[in-house]
PDB file of C-alpha atoms in Angstrom:
ATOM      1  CA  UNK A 702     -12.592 -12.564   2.547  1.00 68.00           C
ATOM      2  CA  UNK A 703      -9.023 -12.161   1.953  1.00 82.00           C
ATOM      3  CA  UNK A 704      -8.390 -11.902  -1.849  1.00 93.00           C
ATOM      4  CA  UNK A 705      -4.808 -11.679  -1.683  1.00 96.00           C
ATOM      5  CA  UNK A 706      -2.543 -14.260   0.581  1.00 96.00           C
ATOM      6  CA  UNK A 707       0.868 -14.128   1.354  1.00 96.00           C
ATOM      7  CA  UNK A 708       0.982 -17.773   3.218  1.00 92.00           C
ATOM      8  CA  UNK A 709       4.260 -17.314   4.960  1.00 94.00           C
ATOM      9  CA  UNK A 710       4.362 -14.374   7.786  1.00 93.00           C
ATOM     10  CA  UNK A 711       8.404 -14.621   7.766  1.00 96.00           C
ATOM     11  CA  UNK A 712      11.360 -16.077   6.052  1.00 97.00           C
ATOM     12  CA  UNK A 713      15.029 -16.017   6.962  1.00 97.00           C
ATOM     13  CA  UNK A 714      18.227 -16.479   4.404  1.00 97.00           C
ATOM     14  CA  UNK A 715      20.993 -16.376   4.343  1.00 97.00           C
ATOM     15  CA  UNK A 716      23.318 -13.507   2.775  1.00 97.00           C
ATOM     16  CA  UNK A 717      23.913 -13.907  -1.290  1.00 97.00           C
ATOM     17  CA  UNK A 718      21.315 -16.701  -1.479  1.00 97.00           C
ATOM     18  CA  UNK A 719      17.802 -16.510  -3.236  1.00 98.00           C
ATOM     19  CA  UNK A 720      14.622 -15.854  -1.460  1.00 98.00           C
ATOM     20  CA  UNK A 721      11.556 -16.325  -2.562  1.00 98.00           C
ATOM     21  CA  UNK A 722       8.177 -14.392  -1.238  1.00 98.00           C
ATOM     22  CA  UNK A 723       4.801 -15.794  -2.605  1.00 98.00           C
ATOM     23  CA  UNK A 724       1.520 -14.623  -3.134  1.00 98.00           C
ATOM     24  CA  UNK A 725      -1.513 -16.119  -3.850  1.00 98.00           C
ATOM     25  CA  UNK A 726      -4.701 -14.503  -4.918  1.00 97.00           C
ATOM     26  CA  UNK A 727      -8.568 -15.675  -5.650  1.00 96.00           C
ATOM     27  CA  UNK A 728     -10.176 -12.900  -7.623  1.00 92.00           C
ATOM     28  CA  UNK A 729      -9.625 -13.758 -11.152  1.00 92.00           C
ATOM     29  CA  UNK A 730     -10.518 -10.193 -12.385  1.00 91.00           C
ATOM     30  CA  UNK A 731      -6.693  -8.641 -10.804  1.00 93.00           C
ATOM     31  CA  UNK A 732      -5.211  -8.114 -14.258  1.00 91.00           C
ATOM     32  CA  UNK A 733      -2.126  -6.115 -12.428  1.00 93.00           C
ATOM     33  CA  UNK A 734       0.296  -7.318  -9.363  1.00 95.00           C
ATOM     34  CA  UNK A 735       3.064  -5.390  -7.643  1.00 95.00           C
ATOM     35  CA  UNK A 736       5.319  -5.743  -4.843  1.00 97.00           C
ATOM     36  CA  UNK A 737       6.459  -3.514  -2.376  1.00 96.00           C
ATOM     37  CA  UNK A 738       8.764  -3.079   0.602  1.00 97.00           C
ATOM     38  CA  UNK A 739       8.110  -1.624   3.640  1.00 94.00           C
ATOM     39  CA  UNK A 740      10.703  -0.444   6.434  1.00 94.00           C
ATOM     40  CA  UNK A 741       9.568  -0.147  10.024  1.00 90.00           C
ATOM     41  CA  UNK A 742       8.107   3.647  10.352  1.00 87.00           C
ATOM     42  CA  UNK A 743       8.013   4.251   6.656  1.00 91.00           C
ATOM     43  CA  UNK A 744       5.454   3.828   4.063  1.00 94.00           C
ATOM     44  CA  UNK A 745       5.509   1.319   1.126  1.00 95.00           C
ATOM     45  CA  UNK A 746       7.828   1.395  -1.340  1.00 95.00           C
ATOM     46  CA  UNK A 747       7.187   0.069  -4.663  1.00 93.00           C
ATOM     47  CA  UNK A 748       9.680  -2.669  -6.102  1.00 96.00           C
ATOM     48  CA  UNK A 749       8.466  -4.518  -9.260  1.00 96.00           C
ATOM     49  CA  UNK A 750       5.066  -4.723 -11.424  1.00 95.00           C
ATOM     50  CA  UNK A 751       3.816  -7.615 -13.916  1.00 95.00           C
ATOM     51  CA  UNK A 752       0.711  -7.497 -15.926  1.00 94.00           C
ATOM     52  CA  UNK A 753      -1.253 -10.644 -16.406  1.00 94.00           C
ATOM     53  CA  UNK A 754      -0.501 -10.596 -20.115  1.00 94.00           C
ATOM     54  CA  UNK A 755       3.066 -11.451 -19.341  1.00 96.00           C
ATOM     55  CA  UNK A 756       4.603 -14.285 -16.637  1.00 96.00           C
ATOM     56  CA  UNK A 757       7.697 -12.952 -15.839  1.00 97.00           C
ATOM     57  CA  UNK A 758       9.321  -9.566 -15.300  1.00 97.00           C
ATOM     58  CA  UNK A 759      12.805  -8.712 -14.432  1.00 97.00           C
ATOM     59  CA  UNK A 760      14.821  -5.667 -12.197  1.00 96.00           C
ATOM     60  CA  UNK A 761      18.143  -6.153 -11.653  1.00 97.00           C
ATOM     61  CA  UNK A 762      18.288  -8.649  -8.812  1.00 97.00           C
ATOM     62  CA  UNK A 763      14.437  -8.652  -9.020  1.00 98.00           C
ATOM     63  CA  UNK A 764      12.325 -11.258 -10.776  1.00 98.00           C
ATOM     64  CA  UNK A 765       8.281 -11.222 -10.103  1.00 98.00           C
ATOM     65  CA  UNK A 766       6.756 -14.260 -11.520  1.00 98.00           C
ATOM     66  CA  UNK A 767       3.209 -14.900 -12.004  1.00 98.00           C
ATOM     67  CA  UNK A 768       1.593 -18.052 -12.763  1.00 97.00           C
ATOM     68  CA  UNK A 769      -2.154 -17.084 -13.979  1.00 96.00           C
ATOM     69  CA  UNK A 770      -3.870 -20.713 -13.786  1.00 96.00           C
ATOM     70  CA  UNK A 771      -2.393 -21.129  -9.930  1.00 97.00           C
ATOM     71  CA  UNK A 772      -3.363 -17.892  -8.874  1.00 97.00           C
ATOM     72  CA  UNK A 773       0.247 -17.819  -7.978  1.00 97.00           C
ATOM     73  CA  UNK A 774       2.903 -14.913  -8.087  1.00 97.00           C
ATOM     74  CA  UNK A 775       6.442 -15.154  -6.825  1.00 98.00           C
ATOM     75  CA  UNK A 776       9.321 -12.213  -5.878  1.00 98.00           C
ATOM     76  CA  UNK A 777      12.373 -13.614  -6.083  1.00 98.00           C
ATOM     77  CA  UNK A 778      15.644 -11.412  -4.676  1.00 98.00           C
ATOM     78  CA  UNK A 779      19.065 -12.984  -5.876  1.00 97.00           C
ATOM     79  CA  UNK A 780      21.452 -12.132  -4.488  1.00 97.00           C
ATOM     80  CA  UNK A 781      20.061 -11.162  -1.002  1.00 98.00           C
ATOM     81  CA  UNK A 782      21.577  -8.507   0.902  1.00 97.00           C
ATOM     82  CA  UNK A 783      21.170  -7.633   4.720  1.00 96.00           C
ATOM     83  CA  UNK A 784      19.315  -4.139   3.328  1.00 96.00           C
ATOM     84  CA  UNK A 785      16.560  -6.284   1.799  1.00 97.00           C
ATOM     85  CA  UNK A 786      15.634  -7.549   5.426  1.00 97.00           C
ATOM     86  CA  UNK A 787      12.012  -5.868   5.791  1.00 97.00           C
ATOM     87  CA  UNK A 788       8.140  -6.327   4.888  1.00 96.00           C
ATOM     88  CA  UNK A 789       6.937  -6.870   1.568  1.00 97.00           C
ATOM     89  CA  UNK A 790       3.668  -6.848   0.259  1.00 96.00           C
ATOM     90  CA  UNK A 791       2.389  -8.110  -2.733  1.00 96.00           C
ATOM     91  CA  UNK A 792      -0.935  -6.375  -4.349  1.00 95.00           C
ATOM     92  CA  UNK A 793      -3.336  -6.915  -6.878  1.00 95.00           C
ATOM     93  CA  UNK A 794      -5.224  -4.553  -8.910  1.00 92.00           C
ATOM     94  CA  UNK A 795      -8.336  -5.391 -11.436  1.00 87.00           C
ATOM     95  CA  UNK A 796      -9.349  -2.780 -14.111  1.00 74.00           C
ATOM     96  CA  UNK A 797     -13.118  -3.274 -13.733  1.00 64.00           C
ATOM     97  CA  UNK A 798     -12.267  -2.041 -10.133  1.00 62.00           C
ATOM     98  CA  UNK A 799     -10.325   1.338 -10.563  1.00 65.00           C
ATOM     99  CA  UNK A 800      -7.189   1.876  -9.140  1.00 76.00           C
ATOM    100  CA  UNK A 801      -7.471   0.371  -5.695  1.00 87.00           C
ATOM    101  CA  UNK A 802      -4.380  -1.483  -4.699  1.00 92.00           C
ATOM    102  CA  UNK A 803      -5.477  -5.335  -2.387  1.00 94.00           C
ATOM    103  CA  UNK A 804      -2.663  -5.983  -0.475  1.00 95.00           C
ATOM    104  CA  UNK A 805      -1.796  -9.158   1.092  1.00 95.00           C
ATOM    105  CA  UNK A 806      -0.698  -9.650   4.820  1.00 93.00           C
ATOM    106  CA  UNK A 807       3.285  -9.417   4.223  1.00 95.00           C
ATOM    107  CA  UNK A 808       6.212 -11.163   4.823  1.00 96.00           C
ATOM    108  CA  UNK A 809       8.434 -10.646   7.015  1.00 96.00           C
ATOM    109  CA  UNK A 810      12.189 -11.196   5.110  1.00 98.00           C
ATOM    110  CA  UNK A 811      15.496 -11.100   7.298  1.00 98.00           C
ATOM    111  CA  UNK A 812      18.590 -11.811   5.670  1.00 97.00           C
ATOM    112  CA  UNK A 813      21.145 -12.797   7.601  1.00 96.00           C
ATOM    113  CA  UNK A 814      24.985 -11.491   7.179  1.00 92.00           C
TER     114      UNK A 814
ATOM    115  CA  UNK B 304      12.104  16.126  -1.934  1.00 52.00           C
ATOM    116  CA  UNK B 305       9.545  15.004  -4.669  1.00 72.00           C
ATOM    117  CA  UNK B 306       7.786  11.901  -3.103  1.00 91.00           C
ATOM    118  CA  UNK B 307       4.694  11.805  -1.708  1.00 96.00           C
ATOM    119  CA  UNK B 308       4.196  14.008   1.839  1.00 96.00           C
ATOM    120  CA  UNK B 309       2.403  13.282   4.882  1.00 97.00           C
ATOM    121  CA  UNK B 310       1.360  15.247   8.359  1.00 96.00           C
ATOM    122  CA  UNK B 311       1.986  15.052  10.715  1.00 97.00           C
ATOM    123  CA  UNK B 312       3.558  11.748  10.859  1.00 96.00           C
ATOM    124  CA  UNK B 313       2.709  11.275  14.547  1.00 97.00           C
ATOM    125  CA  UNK B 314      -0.793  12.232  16.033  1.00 98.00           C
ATOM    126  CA  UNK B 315      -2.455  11.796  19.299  1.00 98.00           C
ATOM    127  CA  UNK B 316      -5.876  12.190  20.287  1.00 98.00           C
ATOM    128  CA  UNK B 317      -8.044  11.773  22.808  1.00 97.00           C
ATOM    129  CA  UNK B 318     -11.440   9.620  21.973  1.00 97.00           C
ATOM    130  CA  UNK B 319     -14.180  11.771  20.734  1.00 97.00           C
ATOM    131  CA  UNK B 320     -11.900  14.187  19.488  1.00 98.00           C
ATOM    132  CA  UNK B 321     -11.390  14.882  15.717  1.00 98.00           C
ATOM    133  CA  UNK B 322      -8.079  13.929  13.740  1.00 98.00           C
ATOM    134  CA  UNK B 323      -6.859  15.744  10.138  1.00 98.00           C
ATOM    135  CA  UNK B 324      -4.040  13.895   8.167  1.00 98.00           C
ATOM    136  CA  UNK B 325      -2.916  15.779   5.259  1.00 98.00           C
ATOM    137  CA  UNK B 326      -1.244  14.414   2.314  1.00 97.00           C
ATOM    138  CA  UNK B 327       0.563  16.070  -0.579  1.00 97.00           C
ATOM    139  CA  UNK B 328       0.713  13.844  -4.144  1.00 95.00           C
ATOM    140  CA  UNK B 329       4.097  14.094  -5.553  1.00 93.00           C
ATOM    141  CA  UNK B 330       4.700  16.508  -8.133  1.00 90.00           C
ATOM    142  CA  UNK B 331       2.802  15.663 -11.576  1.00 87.00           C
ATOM    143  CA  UNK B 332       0.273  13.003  -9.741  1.00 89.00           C
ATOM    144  CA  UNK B 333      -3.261  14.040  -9.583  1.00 88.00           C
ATOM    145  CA  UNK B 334      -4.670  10.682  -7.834  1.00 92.00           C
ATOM    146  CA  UNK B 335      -4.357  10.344  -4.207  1.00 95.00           C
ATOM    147  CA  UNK B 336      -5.482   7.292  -2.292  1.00 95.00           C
ATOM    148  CA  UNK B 337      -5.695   6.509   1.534  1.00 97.00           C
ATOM    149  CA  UNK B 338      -4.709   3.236   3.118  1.00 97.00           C
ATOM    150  CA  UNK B 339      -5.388   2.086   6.484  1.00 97.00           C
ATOM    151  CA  UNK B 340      -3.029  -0.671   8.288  1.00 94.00           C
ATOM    152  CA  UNK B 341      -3.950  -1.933  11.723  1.00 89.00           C
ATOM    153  CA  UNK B 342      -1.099  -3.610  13.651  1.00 82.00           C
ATOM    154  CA  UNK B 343       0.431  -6.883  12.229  1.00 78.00           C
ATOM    155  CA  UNK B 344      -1.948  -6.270   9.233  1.00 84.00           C
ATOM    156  CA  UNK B 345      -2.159  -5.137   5.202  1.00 87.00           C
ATOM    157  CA  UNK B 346      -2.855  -2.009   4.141  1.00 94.00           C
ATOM    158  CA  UNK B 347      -6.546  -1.915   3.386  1.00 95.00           C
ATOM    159  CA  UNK B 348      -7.806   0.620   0.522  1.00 95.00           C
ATOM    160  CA  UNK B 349      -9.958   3.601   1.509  1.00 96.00           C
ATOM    161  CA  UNK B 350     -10.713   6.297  -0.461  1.00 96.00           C
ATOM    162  CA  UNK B 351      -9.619   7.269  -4.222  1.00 94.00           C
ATOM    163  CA  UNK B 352      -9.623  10.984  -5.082  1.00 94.00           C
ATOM    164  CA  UNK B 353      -8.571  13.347  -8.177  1.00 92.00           C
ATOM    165  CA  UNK B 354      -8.833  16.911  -7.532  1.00 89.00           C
ATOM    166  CA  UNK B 355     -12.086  17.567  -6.276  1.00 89.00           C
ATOM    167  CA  UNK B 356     -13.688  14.584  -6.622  1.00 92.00           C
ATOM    168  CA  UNK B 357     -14.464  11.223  -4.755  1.00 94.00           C
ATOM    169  CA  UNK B 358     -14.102   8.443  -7.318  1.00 91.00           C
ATOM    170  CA  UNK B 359     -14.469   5.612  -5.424  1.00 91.00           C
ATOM    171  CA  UNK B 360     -14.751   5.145  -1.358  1.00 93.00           C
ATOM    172  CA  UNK B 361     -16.099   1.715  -0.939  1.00 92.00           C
ATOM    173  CA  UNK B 362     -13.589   1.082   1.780  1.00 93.00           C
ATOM    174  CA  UNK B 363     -14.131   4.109   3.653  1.00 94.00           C
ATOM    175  CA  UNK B 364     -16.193   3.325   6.957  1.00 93.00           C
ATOM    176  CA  UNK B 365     -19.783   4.544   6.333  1.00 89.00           C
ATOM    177  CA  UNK B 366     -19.830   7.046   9.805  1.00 94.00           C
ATOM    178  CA  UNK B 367     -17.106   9.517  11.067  1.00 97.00           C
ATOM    179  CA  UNK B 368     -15.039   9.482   8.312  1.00 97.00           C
ATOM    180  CA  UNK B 369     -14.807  11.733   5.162  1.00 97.00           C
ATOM    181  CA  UNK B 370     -12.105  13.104   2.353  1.00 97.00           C
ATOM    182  CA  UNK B 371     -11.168  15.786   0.153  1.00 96.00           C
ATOM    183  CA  UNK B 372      -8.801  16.538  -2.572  1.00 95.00           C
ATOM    184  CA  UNK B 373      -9.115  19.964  -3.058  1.00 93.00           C
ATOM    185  CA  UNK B 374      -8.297  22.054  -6.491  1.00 90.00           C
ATOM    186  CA  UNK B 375      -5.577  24.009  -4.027  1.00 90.00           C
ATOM    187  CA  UNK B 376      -3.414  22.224  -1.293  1.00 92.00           C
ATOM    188  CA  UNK B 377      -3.461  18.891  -0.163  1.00 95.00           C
ATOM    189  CA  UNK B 378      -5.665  15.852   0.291  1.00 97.00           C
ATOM    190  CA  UNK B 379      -7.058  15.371   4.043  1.00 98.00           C
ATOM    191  CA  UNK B 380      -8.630  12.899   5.664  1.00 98.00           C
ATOM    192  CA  UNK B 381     -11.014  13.484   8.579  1.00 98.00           C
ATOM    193  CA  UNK B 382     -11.881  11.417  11.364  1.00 98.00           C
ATOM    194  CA  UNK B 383     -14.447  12.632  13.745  1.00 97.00           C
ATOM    195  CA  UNK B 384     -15.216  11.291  17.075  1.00 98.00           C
ATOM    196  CA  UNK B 385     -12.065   9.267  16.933  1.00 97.00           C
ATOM    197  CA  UNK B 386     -12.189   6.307  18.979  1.00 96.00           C
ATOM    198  CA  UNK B 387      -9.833   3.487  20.059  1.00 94.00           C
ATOM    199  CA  UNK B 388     -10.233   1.519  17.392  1.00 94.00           C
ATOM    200  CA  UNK B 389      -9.062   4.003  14.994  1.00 96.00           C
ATOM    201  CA  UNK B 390      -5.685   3.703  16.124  1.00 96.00           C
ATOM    202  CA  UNK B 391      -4.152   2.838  12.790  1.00 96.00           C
ATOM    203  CA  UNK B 392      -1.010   3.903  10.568  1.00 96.00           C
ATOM    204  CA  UNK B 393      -2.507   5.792   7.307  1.00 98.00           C
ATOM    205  CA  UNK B 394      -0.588   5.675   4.276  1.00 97.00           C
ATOM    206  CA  UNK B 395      -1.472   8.550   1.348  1.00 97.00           C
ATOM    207  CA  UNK B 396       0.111   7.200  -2.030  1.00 95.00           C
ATOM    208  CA  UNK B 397      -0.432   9.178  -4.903  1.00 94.00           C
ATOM    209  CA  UNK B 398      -0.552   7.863  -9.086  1.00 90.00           C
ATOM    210  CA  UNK B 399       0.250   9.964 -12.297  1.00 85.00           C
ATOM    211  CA  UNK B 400      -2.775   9.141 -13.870  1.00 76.00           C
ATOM    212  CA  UNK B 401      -5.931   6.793 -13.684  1.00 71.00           C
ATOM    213  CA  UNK B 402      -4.552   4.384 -16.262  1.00 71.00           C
ATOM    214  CA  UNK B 403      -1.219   4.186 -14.189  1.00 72.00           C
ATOM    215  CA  UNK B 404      -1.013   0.959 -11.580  1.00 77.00           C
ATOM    216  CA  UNK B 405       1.503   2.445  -9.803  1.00 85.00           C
ATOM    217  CA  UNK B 406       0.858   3.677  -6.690  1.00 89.00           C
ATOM    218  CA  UNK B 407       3.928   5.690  -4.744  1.00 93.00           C
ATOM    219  CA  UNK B 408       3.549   6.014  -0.760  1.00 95.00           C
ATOM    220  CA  UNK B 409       4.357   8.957   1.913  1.00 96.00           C
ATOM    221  CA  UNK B 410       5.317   7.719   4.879  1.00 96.00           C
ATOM    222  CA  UNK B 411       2.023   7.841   6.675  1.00 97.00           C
ATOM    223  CA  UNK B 412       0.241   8.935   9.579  1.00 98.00           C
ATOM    224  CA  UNK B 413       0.401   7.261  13.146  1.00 96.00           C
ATOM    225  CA  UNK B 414      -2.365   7.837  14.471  1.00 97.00           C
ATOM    226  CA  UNK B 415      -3.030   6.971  18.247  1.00 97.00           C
ATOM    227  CA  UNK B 416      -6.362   7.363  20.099  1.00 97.00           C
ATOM    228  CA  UNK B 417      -6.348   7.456  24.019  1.00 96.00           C
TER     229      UNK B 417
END
């Protein structure tokens, strides 16, 4: 039972355009969603956060989105460089449920020069 | 270098034999989780420790496997009677606090079983 989905296993853009990574999830307790980005032979590295009280939070050329009724959270990177070209996760966390990070499957971003 | 530590970062063992991964919480964090990715796969949650204490291991398979966190040195996570399908990359990541979501990663553990 896979609680949190990332649909999409890759995506390709091109260089200084927008992508977009989405996430879905089921459990309705997650209260807590991150992103993170993962280089071959190197653990996770965290990106962006949102809670669920808010629907949009911003980093520089960051912007996690998160649509509570669809189950839905976006990561969108604008510009996009070549050095964003890795994995990134999205993960959910619920409060009832300690600190245990879900993870989805990933998506695999290459961004073309 | 203040992030989170792993090691070794590549281990090899032979089936039945027992693996140790050791992790070290960055400075200030007292919560130190395992993760588990298989190939082509998300990281699935393991264990959840504070110093000396097991709060929650509900993804930690039942047999072969146990943790510590110790009130000196690091975390470890054992694996006895390794077999094949433990063959895995384990990732430590390590929180300030238990009200703080985020989780910061070492670079994790390869561990192959022939």
């Amino acid at each position: 039972d896979q609680q949190v989905k990332q649909n999409s296993p890759s995506l390709s853009v091109q260089e200084g355009r927008i992508s977009i990574l989405n996430c879905d999830y089921t459990n309705s307790m997650f209260d807590y969603f991150l992103w993170y980005k993962k280089y071959p032979a190197e653990g996770p590295t965290f990106l962006i956060s949102i809670s669920s009280i808010k629907d949009k939070n911003e980093d520089g050329r960051f912007t996690v989105f998160l649509n509570k009724s669809a189950k839905h959270l976006s990561l969108h990177i604008v510009p996009s460089q070549p050095g964003d070209s890795a994995v990134y996760f999205c993960a959910a966390s619920a409060n009832n449920a300690g600190n245990m990070l879900t993870f989805g499957g990933g998506t695999r971003l290459m961004v073309k020069p | 270098n203040a992030g989170v530590m792993q090691n070794p970062r590549h281990l090899v063992r032979r089936r039945g034999q027992e693996a140790r991964l050791r992790c070290s919480p960055m400075k200030g964090h007292s919560h130190v989780y395992w993760y588990r990715q298989l190939p082509e796969e998300g990281l699935k949650f393991m264990v959840y420790l504070q110093k000396e204490n097991i709060i929650d291991e509900s993804g930690m398979p039942k047999e072969r496997f146990s943790a510590e966190f110790p009130k000196e040195g690091p975390s470890i996570l054992r694996i006895q009677q390794v077999v094949r399908g433990d063959s895995a990359a384990y990732f430590c990541a390590s929180s300030r606090n238990s009200v703080s979501y985020e989780q910061y990663f070492g670079p994790g553990t390869r561990l192959t079983v022939t």
